[in-house]
PDB file of C-alpha atoms in Angstrom:
ATOM      1  CA  MET X   1      54.970  34.792 -62.272  1.00 47.00           C
ATOM      2  CA  PRO X   2      52.093  37.238 -61.775  1.00 52.00           C
ATOM      3  CA  LYS X   3      49.440  35.185 -59.351  1.00 59.00           C
ATOM      4  CA  TYR X   4      45.964  34.998 -60.915  1.00 57.00           C
ATOM      5  CA  PRO X   5      43.230  36.622 -58.503  1.00 63.00           C
ATOM      6  CA  LEU X   6      40.665  33.951 -57.257  1.00 64.00           C
ATOM      7  CA  MET X   7      37.643  35.451 -59.211  1.00 63.00           C
ATOM      8  CA  VAL X   8      39.909  35.306 -62.128  1.00 72.00           C
ATOM      9  CA  ARG X   9      41.460  32.078 -61.864  1.00 79.00           C
ATOM     10  CA  GLN X  10      37.803  30.756 -61.754  1.00 85.00           C
ATOM     11  CA  SER X  11      37.206  32.566 -64.694  1.00 88.00           C
ATOM     12  CA  VAL X  12      39.913  31.826 -66.917  1.00 91.00           C
ATOM     13  CA  ARG X  13      39.056  28.164 -65.941  1.00 92.00           C
ATOM     14  CA  TYR X  14      35.611  27.874 -67.129  1.00 92.00           C
ATOM     15  CA  TYR X  15      36.731  29.025 -70.411  1.00 93.00           C
ATOM     16  CA  CYS X  16      39.592  26.276 -70.529  1.00 95.00           C
ATOM     17  CA  GLU X  17      37.038  24.026 -70.198  1.00 95.00           C
ATOM     18  CA  LEU X  18      34.516  25.131 -72.010  1.00 95.00           C
ATOM     19  CA  TYR X  19      36.635  25.481 -74.841  1.00 97.00           C
ATOM     20  CA  LYS X  20      37.901  22.139 -74.874  1.00 96.00           C
ATOM     21  CA  LYS X  21      34.402  20.642 -74.897  1.00 95.00           C
ATOM     22  CA  HIS X  22      32.918  22.737 -77.203  1.00 95.00           C
ATOM     23  CA  LYS X  23      35.945  22.764 -79.828  1.00 95.00           C
ATOM     24  CA  ASP X  24      34.902  20.182 -82.114  1.00 93.00           C
ATOM     25  CA  HIS X  25      31.692  22.142 -82.745  1.00 94.00           C
ATOM     26  CA  ALA X  26      33.083  25.663 -82.277  1.00 96.00           C
ATOM     27  CA  VAL X  27      32.259  28.594 -85.048  1.00 97.00           C
ATOM     28  CA  ALA X  28      34.469  30.963 -84.757  1.00 98.00           C
ATOM     29  CA  LEU X  29      33.475  34.596 -86.298  1.00 98.00           C
ATOM     30  CA  ASP X  30      35.282  37.681 -87.338  1.00 97.00           C
ATOM     31  CA  ILE X  31      33.589  40.622 -89.419  1.00 97.00           C
ATOM     32  CA  GLU X  32      35.532  43.622 -91.764  1.00 97.00           C
ATOM     33  CA  THR X  33      33.739  46.957 -91.908  1.00 96.00           C
ATOM     34  CA  GLU X  34      33.619  49.458 -94.900  1.00 95.00           C
ATOM     35  CA  SER X  35      35.416  52.226 -92.686  1.00 93.00           C
ATOM     36  CA  ILE X  36      36.720  52.136 -89.217  1.00 90.00           C
ATOM     37  CA  ASP X  37      32.991  52.831 -88.305  1.00 90.00           C
ATOM     38  CA  GLY X  38      31.013  51.960 -90.958  1.00 94.00           C
ATOM     39  CA  PRO X  39      28.729  48.763 -92.152  1.00 96.00           C
ATOM     40  CA  ILE X  40      29.664  44.952 -92.139  1.00 97.00           C
ATOM     41  CA  SER X  41      31.402  44.366 -95.612  1.00 97.00           C
ATOM     42  CA  VAL X  42      32.280  41.046 -95.041  1.00 97.00           C
ATOM     43  CA  LEU X  43      31.601  38.435 -92.378  1.00 97.00           C
ATOM     44  CA  SER X  44      33.710  34.986 -92.159  1.00 98.00           C
ATOM     45  CA  LEU X  45      32.935  31.862 -90.457  1.00 98.00           C
ATOM     46  CA  CYS X  46      35.320  29.290 -89.423  1.00 97.00           C
ATOM     47  CA  LYS X  47      34.618  25.204 -88.443  1.00 95.00           C
ATOM     48  CA  GLN X  48      37.461  23.038 -87.352  1.00 88.00           C
ATOM     49  CA  HIS X  49      36.858  19.259 -87.838  1.00 84.00           C
ATOM     50  CA  PRO X  50      38.160  16.883 -84.902  1.00 82.00           C
ATOM     51  CA  ASN X  51      40.653  15.925 -87.861  1.00 85.00           C
ATOM     52  CA  GLY X  52      41.848  19.006 -87.628  1.00 79.00           C
ATOM     53  CA  SER X  53      40.247  20.281 -91.242  1.00 85.00           C
ATOM     54  CA  ALA X  54      38.846  23.923 -91.071  1.00 88.00           C
ATOM     55  CA  GLU X  55      35.768  24.882 -93.433  1.00 94.00           C
ATOM     56  CA  THR X  56      35.288  28.697 -93.609  1.00 96.00           C
ATOM     57  CA  VAL X  57      32.336  30.451 -94.933  1.00 96.00           C
ATOM     58  CA  GLN X  58      32.311  34.456 -96.020  1.00 97.00           C
ATOM     59  CA  PHE X  59      29.525  36.530 -96.984  1.00 96.00           C
ATOM     60  CA  ALA X  60      30.623  39.806 -98.902  1.00 95.00           C
ATOM     61  CA  LYS X  61      27.307  42.379 -99.339  1.00 93.00           C
ATOM     62  CA  HIS X  62      25.832  41.977-102.358  1.00 85.00           C
ATOM     63  CA  PRO X  63      24.553  44.581-101.539  1.00 85.00           C
ATOM     64  CA  ALA X  64      23.514  43.274 -98.411  1.00 88.00           C
ATOM     65  CA  LEU X  65      24.180  40.221 -95.890  1.00 92.00           C
ATOM     66  CA  PRO X  66      21.969  37.062 -95.723  1.00 92.00           C
ATOM     67  CA  SER X  67      20.581  36.973 -92.450  1.00 89.00           C
ATOM     68  CA  LYS X  68      19.132  33.781 -93.121  1.00 91.00           C
ATOM     69  CA  SER X  69      22.194  31.650 -94.405  1.00 94.00           C
ATOM     70  CA  ILE X  70      24.089  33.286 -91.636  1.00 95.00           C
ATOM     71  CA  ALA X  71      21.822  31.814 -89.035  1.00 95.00           C
ATOM     72  CA  THR X  72      21.338  28.709 -90.631  1.00 95.00           C
ATOM     73  CA  GLU X  73      25.754  28.793 -90.216  1.00 94.00           C
ATOM     74  CA  LEU X  74      25.355  29.477 -86.704  1.00 96.00           C
ATOM     75  CA  ARG X  75      22.819  27.435 -85.473  1.00 93.00           C
ATOM     76  CA  THR X  76      24.430  24.565 -84.802  1.00 91.00           C
ATOM     77  CA  ALA X  77      27.027  26.108 -82.861  1.00 95.00           C
ATOM     78  CA  SER X  78      27.684  25.098 -78.998  1.00 96.00           C
ATOM     79  CA  LEU X  79      30.438  28.038 -79.020  1.00 97.00           C
ATOM     80  CA  ILE X  80      31.196  31.188 -80.616  1.00 97.00           C
ATOM     81  CA  LEU X  81      35.226  32.219 -80.756  1.00 98.00           C
ATOM     82  CA  THR X  82      36.041  35.971 -81.652  1.00 98.00           C
ATOM     83  CA  TYR X  83      38.655  38.490 -80.825  1.00 98.00           C
ATOM     84  CA  ASN X  84      37.323  41.255 -79.447  1.00 97.00           C
ATOM     85  CA  GLY X  85      33.846  40.206 -80.842  1.00 97.00           C
ATOM     86  CA  LEU X  86      32.050  41.144 -77.379  1.00 96.00           C
ATOM     87  CA  LYS X  87      33.547  44.776 -77.740  1.00 96.00           C
ATOM     88  CA  HIS X  88      32.658  44.880 -81.552  1.00 96.00           C
ATOM     89  CA  ASP X  89      31.767  42.156 -83.768  1.00 97.00           C
ATOM     90  CA  LEU X  90      28.554  40.787 -81.906  1.00 97.00           C
ATOM     91  CA  PRO X  91      27.142  44.233 -80.664  1.00 96.00           C
ATOM     92  CA  LYS X  92      27.275  45.479 -84.821  1.00 96.00           C
ATOM     93  CA  LEU X  93      26.366  41.874 -86.330  1.00 96.00           C
ATOM     94  CA  LYS X  94      23.109  42.213 -83.772  1.00 95.00           C
ATOM     95  CA  ALA X  95      22.577  45.878 -84.823  1.00 95.00           C
ATOM     96  CA  GLU X  96      22.738  45.130 -88.444  1.00 95.00           C
ATOM     97  CA  GLN X  97      20.926  41.274 -88.897  1.00 93.00           C
ATOM     98  CA  PRO X  98      18.914  40.657 -85.889  1.00 92.00           C
ATOM     99  CA  GLY X  99      18.214  37.220 -85.172  1.00 91.00           C
ATOM    100  CA  ALA X 100      21.322  36.250 -87.263  1.00 93.00           C
ATOM    101  CA  LEU X 101      23.059  35.471 -83.752  1.00 94.00           C
ATOM    102  CA  PRO X 102      21.516  32.684 -81.786  1.00 93.00           C
ATOM    103  CA  VAL X 103      20.731  33.775 -78.209  1.00 91.00           C
ATOM    104  CA  ASN X 104      22.051  30.935 -75.856  1.00 92.00           C
ATOM    105  CA  THR X 105      25.181  30.058 -77.165  1.00 96.00           C
ATOM    106  CA  PRO X 106      28.295  30.779 -75.003  1.00 96.00           C
ATOM    107  CA  VAL X 107      30.763  33.331 -76.258  1.00 96.00           C
ATOM    108  CA  LEU X 108      34.527  32.559 -75.597  1.00 97.00           C
ATOM    109  CA  ASP X 109      36.129  36.164 -76.689  1.00 97.00           C
ATOM    110  CA  LEU X 110      40.121  35.335 -76.931  1.00 97.00           C
ATOM    111  CA  LEU X 111      41.250  38.824 -76.311  1.00 96.00           C
ATOM    112  CA  LEU X 112      39.710  38.999 -72.654  1.00 94.00           C
ATOM    113  CA  LEU X 113      41.479  35.200 -72.360  1.00 94.00           C
ATOM    114  CA  ALA X 114      44.681  36.615 -73.597  1.00 95.00           C
ATOM    115  CA  GLN X 115      44.151  39.316 -71.427  1.00 93.00           C
ATOM    116  CA  ALA X 116      43.522  37.250 -68.510  1.00 90.00           C
ATOM    117  CA  ILE X 117      46.813  35.384 -68.443  1.00 90.00           C
ATOM    118  CA  GLY X 118      48.989  38.576 -68.854  1.00 90.00           C
ATOM    119  CA  LEU X 119      49.022  39.130 -73.202  1.00 93.00           C
ATOM    120  CA  HIS X 120      47.825  42.085 -74.679  1.00 93.00           C
ATOM    121  CA  GLY X 121      47.785  43.855 -77.946  1.00 94.00           C
ATOM    122  CA  SER X 122      46.366  42.904 -81.528  1.00 94.00           C
ATOM    123  CA  LEU X 123      45.568  39.681 -82.919  1.00 94.00           C
ATOM    124  CA  LYS X 124      48.350  40.285 -85.332  1.00 92.00           C
ATOM    125  CA  THR X 125      50.558  41.140 -82.331  1.00 94.00           C
ATOM    126  CA  LEU X 126      49.769  37.559 -80.529  1.00 95.00           C
ATOM    127  CA  GLU X 127      50.260  35.607 -83.625  1.00 94.00           C
ATOM    128  CA  ARG X 128      53.674  37.078 -84.084  1.00 92.00           C
ATOM    129  CA  VAL X 129      54.668  36.424 -80.278  1.00 93.00           C
ATOM    130  CA  LEU X 130      52.663  32.779 -80.107  1.00 94.00           C
ATOM    131  CA  GLY X 131      54.027  31.473 -83.781  1.00 94.00           C
ATOM    132  CA  ILE X 132      51.205  31.573 -85.373  1.00 94.00           C
ATOM    133  CA  ALA X 133      51.351  32.134 -89.542  1.00 91.00           C
ATOM    134  CA  ARG X 134      49.110  33.003 -92.168  1.00 87.00           C
ATOM    135  CA  PRO X 135      49.416  32.955 -96.000  1.00 79.00           C
ATOM    136  CA  ASN X 136      51.751  35.712 -97.248  1.00 75.00           C
ATOM    137  CA  GLU X 137      48.807  37.340 -99.670  1.00 65.00           C
ATOM    138  CA  ALA X 138      46.417  37.582 -96.128  1.00 69.00           C
ATOM    139  CA  ALA X 139      49.617  38.878 -94.277  1.00 68.00           C
ATOM    140  CA  SER X 140      49.839  42.063 -97.365  1.00 71.00           C
ATOM    141  CA  ALA X 141      46.283  43.077 -96.754  1.00 80.00           C
ATOM    142  CA  THR X 142      47.156  44.240 -92.846  1.00 77.00           C
ATOM    143  CA  GLY X 143      45.661  47.793 -92.286  1.00 81.00           C
ATOM    144  CA  ARG X 144      44.549  47.740 -95.903  1.00 89.00           C
ATOM    145  CA  THR X 145      41.039  46.258 -95.237  1.00 93.00           C
ATOM    146  CA  HIS X 146      38.887  49.369 -96.136  1.00 94.00           C
ATOM    147  CA  HIS X 147      41.084  49.960 -99.330  1.00 95.00           C
ATOM    148  CA  LEU X 148      40.473  46.954-100.718  1.00 95.00           C
ATOM    149  CA  TRP X 149      36.852  47.051-100.087  1.00 96.00           C
ATOM    150  CA  ARG X 150      36.691  50.293-101.661  1.00 95.00           C
ATOM    151  CA  GLN X 151      38.813  49.434-104.664  1.00 96.00           C
ATOM    152  CA  TYR X 152      36.317  46.394-105.205  1.00 96.00           C
ATOM    153  CA  GLN X 153      33.088  48.636-104.845  1.00 94.00           C
ATOM    154  CA  LEU X 154      34.195  51.854-106.734  1.00 95.00           C
ATOM    155  CA  HIS X 155      35.828  49.604-109.688  1.00 95.00           C
ATOM    156  CA  ASN X 156      34.726  46.402-109.449  1.00 95.00           C
ATOM    157  CA  ASP X 157      37.935  45.341-108.381  1.00 96.00           C
ATOM    158  CA  GLN X 158      38.063  41.059-108.021  1.00 95.00           C
ATOM    159  CA  GLU X 159      41.164  40.803-106.951  1.00 94.00           C
ATOM    160  CA  ALA X 160      40.661  43.523-103.681  1.00 94.00           C
ATOM    161  CA  LEU X 161      38.175  41.081-103.137  1.00 95.00           C
ATOM    162  CA  GLU X 162      39.788  38.081-103.206  1.00 94.00           C
ATOM    163  CA  GLN X 163      42.791  39.725-101.003  1.00 93.00           C
ATOM    164  CA  LEU X 164      40.238  40.885 -98.756  1.00 95.00           C
ATOM    165  CA  LEU X 165      38.405  37.619 -98.637  1.00 95.00           C
ATOM    166  CA  SER X 166      41.728  35.817 -98.177  1.00 94.00           C
ATOM    167  CA  TYR X 167      42.472  38.242 -94.905  1.00 93.00           C
ATOM    168  CA  ALA X 168      39.552  37.219 -93.241  1.00 95.00           C
ATOM    169  CA  ALA X 169      39.450  33.814 -93.488  1.00 95.00           C
ATOM    170  CA  ALA X 170      42.754  33.678 -92.048  1.00 94.00           C
ATOM    171  CA  ASP X 171      41.712  35.680 -89.149  1.00 94.00           C
ATOM    172  CA  VAL X 172      38.763  32.963 -88.306  1.00 96.00           C
ATOM    173  CA  ARG X 173      40.840  30.263 -89.132  1.00 95.00           C
ATOM    174  CA  ASN X 174      44.182  31.558 -86.764  1.00 96.00           C
ATOM    175  CA  LEU X 175      41.325  31.864 -83.909  1.00 97.00           C
ATOM    176  CA  PHE X 176      41.655  28.495 -83.375  1.00 97.00           C
ATOM    177  CA  ALA X 177      45.045  28.463 -83.499  1.00 96.00           C
ATOM    178  CA  LEU X 178      45.140  30.982 -80.919  1.00 97.00           C
ATOM    179  CA  ALA X 179      42.289  29.387 -78.257  1.00 97.00           C
ATOM    180  CA  ASP X 180      44.849  26.159 -78.219  1.00 97.00           C
ATOM    181  CA  ALA X 181      47.902  28.086 -77.392  1.00 96.00           C
ATOM    182  CA  LEU X 182      46.185  30.652 -74.963  1.00 96.00           C
ATOM    183  CA  VAL X 183      43.945  27.284 -73.159  1.00 96.00           C
ATOM    184  CA  GLU X 184      47.630  25.815 -73.106  1.00 95.00           C
ATOM    185  CA  TRP X 185      49.394  29.073 -71.524  1.00 92.00           C
ATOM    186  CA  ALA X 186      46.380  29.587 -69.315  1.00 93.00           C
ATOM    187  CA  GLU X 187      46.148  25.638 -67.961  1.00 93.00           C
ATOM    188  CA  ALA X 188      49.876  25.699 -67.198  1.00 91.00           C
ATOM    189  CA  LYS X 189      49.856  28.706 -65.327  1.00 87.00           C
ATOM    190  CA  LEU X 190      47.407  27.186 -62.851  1.00 88.00           C
ATOM    191  CA  LEU X 191      49.243  24.497 -62.679  1.00 86.00           C
ATOM    192  CA  PHE X 192      52.024  25.936 -61.576  1.00 83.00           C
ATOM    193  CA  GLN X 193      50.395  28.052 -59.031  1.00 79.00           C
ATOM    194  CA  GLU X 194      47.961  25.524 -57.554  1.00 75.00           C
ATOM    195  CA  THR X 195      51.344  23.383 -57.445  1.00 79.00           C
ATOM    196  CA  ARG X 196      53.168  26.225 -55.159  1.00 72.00           C
ATOM    197  CA  ALA X 197      49.744  26.870 -53.581  1.00 66.00           C
ATOM    198  CA  THR X 198      49.698  23.300 -52.145  1.00 65.00           C
ATOM    199  CA  LYS X 199      53.694  22.648 -51.257  1.00 59.00           C
ATOM    200  CA  PRO X 200      54.541  23.410 -47.672  1.00 58.00           C
ATOM    201  CA  GLN X 201      55.770  26.343 -46.598  1.00 56.00           C
ATOM    202  CA  PHE X 202      59.591  26.806 -44.522  1.00 50.00           C
ATOM    203  CA  ASP X 203      58.290  28.832 -41.204  1.00 57.00           C
ATOM    204  CA  ALA X 204      61.557  29.962 -39.073  1.00 50.00           C
ATOM    205  CA  SER X 205      59.249  30.639 -36.465  1.00 53.00           C
ATOM    206  CA  THR X 206      58.488  26.937 -35.482  1.00 52.00           C
ATOM    207  CA  LEU X 207      62.665  26.281 -35.232  1.00 46.00           C
ATOM    208  CA  SER X 208      63.730  26.355 -31.396  1.00 46.00           C
ATOM    209  CA  PHE X 209      67.134  27.745 -31.301  1.00 44.00           C
ATOM    210  CA  ASP X 210      69.854  27.462 -28.441  1.00 49.00           C
ATOM    211  CA  LEU X 211      72.721  29.718 -28.696  1.00 43.00           C
ATOM    212  CA  GLY X 212      74.640  27.990 -25.877  1.00 48.00           C
ATOM    213  CA  SER X 213      74.674  24.863 -27.192  1.00 45.00           C
ATOM    214  CA  PHE X 214      75.568  25.791 -30.751  1.00 39.00           C
ATOM    215  CA  GLU X 215      78.660  28.112 -28.925  1.00 46.00           C
ATOM    216  CA  GLN X 216      79.756  24.953 -27.128  1.00 49.00           C
ATOM    217  CA  ALA X 217      80.056  23.523 -30.543  1.00 42.00           C
ATOM    218  CA  LEU X 218      82.364  25.800 -31.679  1.00 44.00           C
ATOM    219  CA  PRO X 219      85.960  24.049 -32.021  1.00 45.00           C
TER     220      PRO X 219
END
């Protein structure tokens, strides 16, 4: 099992504790875009209540995202959960909706936590690795989100919009399941490494060995 460097251990420990402390008041955030580098088409937010139930709020571009409503939803968040959000979702949201994001709310980017404990890949890859399920209609939209948005925009295809919204909702809901799994995995690895570090090690240099006495003891 690879050992975390000290700075990585401290960072992993910090984010594990941050998530456990703020989970009940965290908001998972994810965006879909009109094209690979295009503007936001759908913003999804999810809150998970202490009883395990989830509350998902979504905003589709009609014709613009409601920044005041987004700001209201995020105002009470004590933690924002994302997957690659520090590089993608949050900068794009800040650029398109200035003032929608709270200034001092900490962000837990689960992509970085996953990489710190040796897991790599997309959100869908980690879902498969960790056994996190999503509804069939949401799974079938993987890789088709831009097409679904175009279908909706060009033809007012409500079925395409519903499929896109279902996919996006699964993304944010599953961020809580992913965070739970990553924190459990990370803490198990930290505990293992800390236990090994405190376990007495065998040091052969402290032994004295009398070859003559050993030979006399032979039959």
